[in-house]
CSV table of C-alpha atoms and ligand atoms in Angstrom, one decimal:
chain,number,residue,atom,x,y,z
A,119,UNK,CA,121.8,111.7,117.1
A,120,UNK,CA,121.4,108.8,119.5
A,121,UNK,CA,118.1,108.9,121.3
A,122,UNK,CA,119.0,109.1,125.0
A,123,UNK,CA,115.8,107.5,126.2
A,124,UNK,CA,114.1,104.5,124.7
A,125,UNK,CA,110.6,104.7,123.5
A,126,UNK,CA,108.5,105.7,126.5
A,127,UNK,CA,107.1,102.6,128.2
A,128,UNK,CA,103.5,102.0,128.8
A,129,UNK,CA,101.2,103.4,130.2
A,130,UNK,CA,102.4,106.4,128.2
A,131,UNK,CA,99.5,107.9,126.2
A,132,UNK,CA,99.8,108.7,122.5
A,133,UNK,CA,99.9,112.5,123.1
A,134,UNK,CA,102.9,112.0,125.4
A,135,UNK,CA,104.7,109.7,123.0
A,136,UNK,CA,104.1,112.0,120.1
A,137,UNK,CA,104.9,115.3,121.8
A,138,UNK,CA,108.3,113.9,122.9
A,139,UNK,CA,108.9,112.1,119.5
A,140,UNK,CA,109.3,108.8,121.4
A,141,UNK,CA,112.4,110.1,123.2
A,142,UNK,CA,114.3,111.5,120.2
A,143,UNK,CA,116.7,114.3,121.0
A,144,UNK,CA,120.1,115.4,119.7
A,145,UNK,CA,122.7,113.9,122.0
A,146,UNK,CA,125.6,115.8,120.2
A,147,UNK,CA,124.3,119.2,121.2
A,148,UNK,CA,121.7,118.3,123.8
A,149,UNK,CA,119.1,119.9,121.5
A,150,UNK,CA,115.6,118.8,122.3
A,151,UNK,CA,115.0,118.2,118.6
A,152,UNK,CA,117.0,115.6,116.6
A,153,UNK,CA,119.5,116.9,114.0
A,154,UNK,CA,119.2,116.2,110.3
A,155,UNK,CA,121.8,113.7,109.1
A,156,UNK,CA,122.4,114.1,105.3
A,157,UNK,CA,125.5,111.9,104.9
A,158,UNK,CA,125.1,109.2,102.3
A,159,UNK,CA,128.1,107.2,103.5
A,160,UNK,CA,130.0,106.6,106.7
A,161,UNK,CA,133.6,106.1,107.6
A,162,UNK,CA,135.7,103.0,108.6
A,163,UNK,CA,138.7,103.1,110.9
A,164,UNK,CA,142.3,102.2,110.1
A,165,UNK,CA,141.5,98.5,110.8
A,166,UNK,CA,138.7,98.9,108.2
A,167,UNK,CA,135.9,98.4,110.8
A,168,UNK,CA,132.9,100.7,110.6
A,169,UNK,CA,133.4,103.5,113.0
A,170,UNK,CA,129.7,103.2,113.9
A,171,UNK,CA,128.4,99.6,113.4
A,172,UNK,CA,124.9,100.9,112.7
A,173,UNK,CA,125.9,103.1,109.8
A,174,UNK,CA,127.4,102.0,106.5
A,175,UNK,CA,125.4,103.6,103.6
A,176,UNK,CA,122.3,105.8,103.5
A,177,UNK,CA,120.1,103.5,101.5
A,178,UNK,CA,120.1,101.0,104.5
A,179,UNK,CA,121.0,103.3,107.4
A,180,UNK,CA,119.3,106.6,108.0
A,181,UNK,CA,119.0,107.8,111.6
A,182,UNK,CA,116.2,110.3,110.8
A,183,UNK,CA,114.2,107.4,109.2
A,184,UNK,CA,114.9,105.2,112.2
A,185,UNK,CA,113.6,107.9,114.6
A,186,UNK,CA,110.4,108.4,112.6
A,187,UNK,CA,109.9,104.7,112.3
A,188,UNK,CA,110.4,104.2,116.1
A,189,UNK,CA,107.8,106.9,116.8
A,190,UNK,CA,105.3,105.5,114.4
A,191,UNK,CA,105.8,102.0,115.9
A,192,UNK,CA,105.1,103.4,119.3
A,193,UNK,CA,101.9,105.2,118.2
A,194,UNK,CA,100.7,102.2,116.2
A,195,UNK,CA,101.5,99.6,118.9
A,196,UNK,CA,103.7,97.9,116.3
A,197,UNK,CA,106.9,95.8,116.7
A,198,UNK,CA,108.4,97.3,113.6
A,199,UNK,CA,107.7,100.0,111.0
A,200,UNK,CA,109.2,100.7,107.6
A,201,UNK,CA,108.9,104.1,105.9
A,202,UNK,CA,108.7,104.5,102.1
A,203,UNK,CA,109.0,107.5,99.8
A,204,UNK,CA,105.2,107.5,99.2
A,205,UNK,CA,102.0,105.7,100.3
A,206,UNK,CA,102.0,104.0,96.8
A,207,UNK,CA,105.5,102.7,97.3
A,208,UNK,CA,104.3,101.1,100.6
A,209,UNK,CA,101.3,99.5,98.7
A,210,UNK,CA,103.7,98.2,96.0
A,211,UNK,CA,106.1,96.8,98.6
A,212,UNK,CA,103.3,94.6,100.0
A,213,UNK,CA,102.0,93.4,96.6
A,214,UNK,CA,105.5,92.6,95.3
A,215,UNK,CA,105.5,89.7,98.0
A,216,UNK,CA,102.7,87.9,96.2
A,217,UNK,CA,104.0,85.1,94.1
A,218,UNK,CA,103.4,85.2,90.3
A,219,UNK,CA,100.3,83.2,89.6
A,220,UNK,CA,98.9,83.8,93.2
A,221,UNK,CA,95.6,85.3,94.2
A,222,UNK,CA,94.7,88.5,96.1
A,223,UNK,CA,91.4,89.8,97.5
A,224,UNK,CA,91.1,93.6,97.5
A,225,UNK,CA,88.3,95.8,98.7
A,226,UNK,CA,86.4,97.5,95.9
A,227,UNK,CA,85.8,101.3,95.7
A,228,UNK,CA,88.8,102.3,97.8
A,229,UNK,CA,91.5,104.9,97.1
A,230,UNK,CA,91.5,105.1,93.3
A,231,UNK,CA,95.3,105.2,93.0
A,232,UNK,CA,95.6,101.8,94.9
A,233,UNK,CA,92.9,100.2,92.8
A,234,UNK,CA,94.4,101.4,89.5
A,235,UNK,CA,97.9,100.3,90.3
A,236,UNK,CA,96.9,96.9,91.7
A,237,UNK,CA,94.8,96.1,88.6
A,238,UNK,CA,97.7,96.9,86.3
A,239,UNK,CA,100.3,95.1,88.5
A,240,UNK,CA,98.2,91.9,88.9
A,241,UNK,CA,97.5,91.7,85.2
A,242,UNK,CA,101.3,92.1,84.5
A,243,UNK,CA,102.2,89.4,87.1
A,244,UNK,CA,99.4,86.9,86.4
A,245,UNK,CA,98.0,87.4,89.8
A,246,UNK,CA,94.3,86.7,90.1
A,247,UNK,CA,92.7,89.9,91.5
A,248,UNK,CA,89.3,89.5,93.2
A,249,UNK,CA,87.6,92.8,94.1
A,250,UNK,CA,84.9,92.7,96.7
A,251,UNK,CA,83.0,95.1,99.0
A,252,UNK,CA,84.9,94.0,102.2
A,253,UNK,CA,82.6,95.9,104.5
A,254,UNK,CA,80.1,93.2,103.6
A,255,UNK,CA,81.4,90.4,105.8
A,256,UNK,CA,79.5,87.6,104.1
A,257,UNK,CA,80.7,88.6,100.6
A,258,UNK,CA,84.3,88.9,101.9
A,259,UNK,CA,84.1,85.4,103.5
A,260,UNK,CA,82.7,83.8,100.3
A,261,UNK,CA,85.4,85.3,98.0
A,262,UNK,CA,88.2,84.3,100.5
A,263,UNK,CA,87.0,80.7,100.9
A,264,UNK,CA,86.6,80.3,97.2
A,265,UNK,CA,90.0,81.7,96.0
A,266,UNK,CA,92.4,81.1,99.0
A,267,UNK,CA,94.3,84.4,98.4
A,268,UNK,CA,97.8,85.1,99.7
A,269,UNK,CA,96.6,88.6,100.7
A,270,UNK,CA,93.5,90.4,101.7
A,271,UNK,CA,93.6,94.2,101.4
A,272,UNK,CA,91.0,96.5,103.1
A,273,UNK,CA,90.8,100.2,103.6
A,274,UNK,CA,88.8,101.6,106.6
A,275,UNK,CA,87.4,104.2,106.7
A,276,UNK,CA,87.4,104.0,102.9
A,277,UNK,CA,88.1,106.9,100.6
A,278,UNK,CA,85.8,108.5,99.4
A,279,UNK,CA,82.8,106.3,100.4
A,280,UNK,CA,83.6,106.2,104.2
A,281,UNK,CA,82.7,102.6,104.4
A,282,UNK,CA,83.8,100.8,107.6
A,283,UNK,CA,85.2,97.3,107.5
A,284,UNK,CA,85.2,95.3,110.7
A,285,UNK,CA,89.0,94.7,111.1
A,286,UNK,CA,88.7,91.9,113.6
A,287,UNK,CA,86.1,90.1,111.4
A,288,UNK,CA,88.2,90.6,108.3
A,289,UNK,CA,91.3,89.2,110.1
A,290,UNK,CA,89.5,86.1,111.1
A,291,UNK,CA,88.2,85.6,107.5
A,292,UNK,CA,91.6,86.2,106.0
A,293,UNK,CA,93.4,83.9,108.4
A,294,UNK,CA,90.8,81.1,107.9
A,295,UNK,CA,91.6,81.3,104.2
A,296,UNK,CA,95.4,81.2,104.9
A,297,UNK,CA,95.8,84.9,103.9
A,298,UNK,CA,97.5,87.8,105.5
A,299,UNK,CA,95.3,90.9,106.2
A,300,UNK,CA,96.7,94.3,105.3
A,301,UNK,CA,94.7,97.4,106.4
A,302,UNK,CA,95.1,100.8,104.7
A,303,UNK,CA,94.4,102.9,107.8
A,304,UNK,CA,95.3,106.2,106.3
A,305,UNK,CA,92.0,107.9,107.1
A,306,UNK,CA,92.0,106.8,110.7
A,307,UNK,CA,95.7,107.3,111.5
A,308,UNK,CA,97.3,105.4,114.4
A,309,UNK,CA,95.6,107.8,116.8
A,310,UNK,CA,92.0,106.7,116.0
A,311,UNK,CA,92.5,103.1,115.2
A,312,UNK,CA,95.1,100.4,115.7
A,313,UNK,CA,94.5,97.5,113.3
A,314,UNK,CA,97.4,95.3,114.5
A,315,UNK,CA,95.7,95.0,117.9
A,316,UNK,CA,92.5,93.8,116.1
A,317,UNK,CA,94.3,91.0,114.2
A,318,UNK,CA,95.7,92.7,111.1
A,319,UNK,CA,99.1,91.4,109.9
A,320,UNK,CA,100.3,94.7,108.4
A,321,UNK,CA,98.9,98.2,108.7
A,322,UNK,CA,99.7,100.7,105.9
A,323,UNK,CA,99.5,104.5,105.9
A,324,UNK,CA,99.9,107.1,103.3
A,325,UNK,CA,102.0,109.3,105.8
A,326,UNK,CA,101.5,112.1,103.2
A,327,UNK,CA,98.1,112.5,104.8
A,328,UNK,CA,97.2,112.9,108.5
A,329,UNK,CA,100.5,111.5,109.9
A,330,UNK,CA,102.6,114.3,108.4
A,331,UNK,CA,99.5,116.6,108.5
A,332,UNK,CA,101.0,119.7,106.8
A,333,UNK,CA,100.7,118.9,103.1
A,334,UNK,CA,104.5,119.2,102.6
A,335,UNK,CA,105.9,115.6,102.8
A,336,UNK,CA,105.2,112.6,100.5
A,337,UNK,CA,105.7,109.3,102.5
A,338,UNK,CA,104.2,105.9,103.2
A,339,UNK,CA,104.6,103.4,106.0
A,340,UNK,CA,104.1,99.7,106.8
A,341,UNK,CA,103.9,98.5,110.4
A,342,UNK,CA,103.8,94.9,111.8
A,343,UNK,CA,103.6,92.9,115.0
A,344,UNK,CA,105.3,89.8,113.8
A,345,UNK,CA,108.8,90.9,112.6
A,346,UNK,CA,109.8,87.4,111.9
A,347,UNK,CA,107.1,86.7,109.3
A,348,UNK,CA,108.4,85.7,105.9
A,349,UNK,CA,106.4,88.5,104.3
A,350,UNK,CA,107.9,91.2,106.6
A,351,UNK,CA,111.4,89.9,106.1
A,352,UNK,CA,110.9,90.0,102.3
A,353,UNK,CA,109.5,93.5,102.4
A,354,UNK,CA,112.4,94.7,104.6
A,355,UNK,CA,115.1,93.1,102.3
A,356,UNK,CA,113.4,94.4,99.2
A,357,UNK,CA,113.3,98.0,100.5
A,358,UNK,CA,117.0,97.7,101.4
A,359,UNK,CA,118.1,96.4,98.1
A,360,UNK,CA,115.6,97.9,95.7
A,361,UNK,CA,116.0,101.3,97.5
A,362,UNK,CA,112.5,102.7,98.0
A,363,UNK,CA,113.7,104.7,100.9
A,364,UNK,CA,112.7,108.1,102.4
A,365,UNK,CA,115.2,110.9,102.4
A,366,UNK,CA,116.6,112.2,105.8
A,367,UNK,CA,114.9,115.6,105.4
A,368,UNK,CA,111.5,114.1,104.7
A,369,UNK,CA,111.9,111.7,107.7
A,370,UNK,CA,112.8,114.6,109.9
A,371,UNK,CA,109.8,116.6,108.8
A,372,UNK,CA,107.6,113.6,109.4
A,373,UNK,CA,108.8,113.3,113.0
A,374,UNK,CA,108.1,117.0,113.5
A,375,UNK,CA,104.6,116.6,112.0
A,376,UNK,CA,103.8,113.6,114.2
A,377,UNK,CA,104.5,115.5,117.4
A,378,UNK,CA,101.0,117.1,117.0
A,379,UNK,CA,99.3,114.1,115.4
A,380,UNK,CA,97.0,113.2,118.4
A,381,UNK,CA,96.1,116.9,118.8
A,382,UNK,CA,95.3,117.4,115.1
A,383,UNK,CA,93.3,114.2,114.7
A,384,UNK,CA,91.2,115.1,117.7
A,385,UNK,CA,90.4,118.6,116.3
A,386,UNK,CA,89.9,117.4,112.7
A,387,UNK,CA,87.4,114.7,114.0
A,388,UNK,CA,85.6,117.2,116.1
A,389,UNK,CA,85.3,119.7,113.2
A,390,UNK,CA,84.2,116.9,110.8
A,391,UNK,CA,81.5,115.8,113.2
A,392,UNK,CA,80.2,119.4,113.4
A,393,UNK,CA,80.2,119.7,109.6
A,394,UNK,CA,78.5,116.4,109.2
A,395,UNK,CA,75.7,117.5,111.6
A,396,UNK,CA,75.3,120.8,109.7
A,397,UNK,CA,75.1,119.0,106.3
A,398,UNK,CA,72.6,116.4,107.5
A,399,UNK,CA,70.1,119.2,108.2
A,400,UNK,CA,70.9,121.1,105.0
A,401,UNK,CA,68.0,121.2,102.4
A,402,UNK,CA,70.4,121.1,99.4
A,403,UNK,CA,72.2,118.0,100.7
A,404,UNK,CA,70.9,114.5,99.8
A,405,UNK,CA,73.2,112.3,101.8
A,406,UNK,CA,76.1,112.7,104.2
A,407,UNK,CA,78.7,109.9,104.5
A,408,UNK,CA,80.4,110.1,107.9
A,409,UNK,CA,80.9,107.2,110.3
A,410,UNK,CA,80.4,109.4,113.3
A,411,UNK,CA,76.7,109.8,112.4
A,412,UNK,CA,74.5,107.4,114.3
A,413,UNK,CA,72.6,106.3,111.1
A,414,UNK,CA,75.8,105.5,109.1
A,415,UNK,CA,75.8,101.8,108.3
A,416,UNK,CA,79.3,101.3,109.8
A,417,UNK,CA,78.7,103.4,112.9
A,418,UNK,CA,78.5,100.6,115.4
A,419,UNK,CA,81.7,99.0,114.1
A,420,UNK,CA,83.4,102.4,114.0
A,421,UNK,CA,82.5,102.9,117.7
A,422,UNK,CA,84.1,99.6,118.5
A,423,UNK,CA,87.3,99.9,116.5
A,424,UNK,CA,88.0,103.6,116.5
A,425,UNK,CA,88.5,105.8,119.6
A,426,UNK,CA,88.8,109.5,120.0
A,427,UNK,CA,86.9,110.4,116.9
A,428,UNK,CA,86.0,109.3,113.4
A,429,UNK,CA,88.5,111.3,111.4
A,430,UNK,CA,88.5,114.3,109.1
A,431,UNK,CA,87.3,112.7,106.0
A,432,UNK,CA,83.7,113.3,105.0
A,433,UNK,CA,81.7,113.0,101.8
A,434,UNK,CA,78.3,114.3,101.0
A,435,UNK,CA,76.0,114.3,97.9
A,436,UNK,CA,74.6,117.6,96.8
A,437,UNK,CA,71.1,117.6,95.4
A,438,UNK,CA,71.2,118.4,91.7
A,439,UNK,CA,74.1,116.2,90.5
A,440,UNK,CA,77.4,117.3,89.0
A,441,UNK,CA,76.2,120.8,88.0
A,442,UNK,CA,75.0,121.7,91.5
A,443,UNK,CA,78.0,120.2,93.2
A,444,UNK,CA,80.5,122.0,90.9
A,445,UNK,CA,78.6,125.2,91.4
A,446,UNK,CA,78.9,124.9,95.2
A,447,UNK,CA,82.6,124.0,94.9
A,448,UNK,CA,83.3,127.0,92.8
A,449,UNK,CA,81.8,129.3,95.4
A,450,UNK,CA,83.8,128.0,98.4
A,451,UNK,CA,86.1,130.6,99.8
A,452,UNK,CA,87.9,128.8,102.6
A,453,UNK,CA,88.1,125.2,101.4
A,454,UNK,CA,90.9,124.7,98.9
A,455,UNK,CA,89.9,122.9,95.7
A,456,UNK,CA,92.6,120.2,95.8
A,457,UNK,CA,93.1,116.5,96.1
A,458,UNK,CA,94.7,114.8,99.2
A,459,UNK,CA,93.6,114.8,102.8
A,460,UNK,CA,94.7,114.9,106.4
A,461,UNK,CA,96.4,118.4,106.3
A,462,UNK,CA,95.6,121.2,108.8
A,463,UNK,CA,93.9,123.1,106.0
A,464,UNK,CA,90.5,122.0,104.7
A,465,UNK,CA,90.2,120.7,101.1
A,466,UNK,CA,87.3,119.8,98.8
A,467,UNK,CA,87.2,117.5,95.9
A,468,UNK,CA,84.6,116.6,93.2
A,469,UNK,CA,85.6,112.9,92.8
A,470,UNK,CA,83.4,112.2,89.9
A,471,UNK,CA,85.5,114.6,87.7
A,472,UNK,CA,88.6,112.7,88.7
A,473,UNK,CA,87.3,109.1,88.4
A,474,UNK,CA,84.1,109.3,86.3
A,475,UNK,CA,83.6,105.6,85.6
A,476,UNK,CA,83.8,104.1,89.1
A,477,UNK,CA,80.3,104.6,90.4
A,478,UNK,CA,80.9,107.8,92.4
A,479,UNK,CA,77.7,109.8,92.6
A,480,UNK,CA,77.9,112.9,90.3
A,481,UNK,CA,76.9,115.2,93.2
A,482,UNK,CA,79.5,113.8,95.6
A,483,UNK,CA,81.9,116.2,97.3
A,484,UNK,CA,84.6,114.9,99.5
A,485,UNK,CA,85.9,117.1,102.3
A,486,UNK,CA,89.2,116.8,104.1
A,487,UNK,CA,88.3,118.7,107.2
A,488,UNK,CA,91.2,120.6,108.7
A,489,UNK,CA,91.8,122.4,112.1
A,490,UNK,CA,90.3,125.8,111.2
A,491,UNK,CA,87.4,127.1,113.4
A,492,UNK,CA,84.4,124.9,112.7
A,493,UNK,CA,82.1,127.9,112.6
A,494,UNK,CA,84.1,129.5,109.8
A,495,UNK,CA,84.0,126.2,107.8
A,496,UNK,CA,80.2,125.8,108.3
A,497,UNK,CA,79.6,129.5,107.3
A,498,UNK,CA,81.7,128.8,104.1
A,499,UNK,CA,79.7,125.7,103.2
A,500,UNK,CA,76.5,127.4,104.0
A,501,UNK,CA,77.1,130.3,101.6
A,502,UNK,CA,78.4,128.0,98.9
A,503,UNK,CA,75.4,125.7,99.0
A,504,UNK,CA,73.0,128.6,99.3
A,505,UNK,CA,70.3,128.5,102.0
B,688,PLP,C1,96.8,109.1,99.4
B,688,PLP,C2,96.5,107.7,99.7
B,688,PLP,C3,97.3,106.6,99.3
B,688,PLP,C4,98.5,106.8,98.4
B,688,PLP,O1,99.5,107.5,99.2
B,688,PLP,P1,100.6,108.5,98.5
B,688,PLP,O2,101.4,109.0,99.6
B,688,PLP,O3,99.8,109.6,97.8
B,688,PLP,O4,101.4,107.7,97.5
B,688,PLP,C5,96.9,105.3,99.6
B,688,PLP,N1,95.8,105.1,100.3
B,688,PLP,C6,95.0,106.1,100.8
B,688,PLP,C7,93.7,105.8,101.6
B,688,PLP,C8,95.3,107.4,100.5
B,688,PLP,O5,94.5,108.4,100.9
């Protein structure tokens, strides 16, 4: 499976790049869809030269992974992308580059799995971890100037608080302190936000979420503009040797999922906006956290650094605390009660049950809004909350 065409050249739009999987086809059969290549090892000729110089062994050379990486690079506006077997494997790949005894600054109240792993990892490696609310630019600047970290990690929009960090501002602050800025852009996807263009050094995704979009692949990604940076070279070499690679089948599924990514993100964002507006006016709802709402504290920044919508992630606080929230959740018919986000089907989570000691309001429900008809989703929320 050699892609015939290179990545489509600008000014191709994301929908075009995605629909045609950045030019990937099956040149063996002329199929419009790439084949799945499961071989773990590749032959040498009688002179003992590789019969295909690009393929020696699957841990380093997987054509399905390369196709998915090329597509993701094209969508992200990146020079290079590496796929990992999960989002957390991508997170770990970044933090493993921090020297023992170094310092990192990490946004507080982000995806709980990231926070929990980073705390454990930094303690084990004698890395000084400074957690700060990075959407507060002054607080971020103060911590960076004081501790001179190797790495600044932000997540925007953040999960489940939907806080918005100014990526360009955070990049400036990180670089002034001699740090690299890494942005977890999972909730935005490359369709709604392109952190590299705003100055981020690396953008990370849990591709398990919107990028794959069908709740059937676990994967993560890192993308970069400067392929020659020492950090990127280290990450690439470590993936190669330590072997945190995606399987061919998962990479193929990911490519298939990404073909509809722009379409799905647009629809999810539109649905989430409709739901946010419905919930804002609902008498049993205290607060709605959605960056698309004009009174959201990060709305102006979101307007600047996101385009095409504000994503499918939305949280709201039910009046009456945990009891009222869980009562409503139990009555939902259409939303699946399940963790994760970014799939075509809508999900609901009571985050306080999962992470009770992290300051999450007891009545907070987090929705991952899918691509169902918004009227059906609104009717379901309405009947569950009670009018
Ligand atoms: C899910 C998620 C992760 C972790 O990714 P996995 O694919 O589950 O390992 C990291 N960051 C964010 C924002 C996520 O939603």
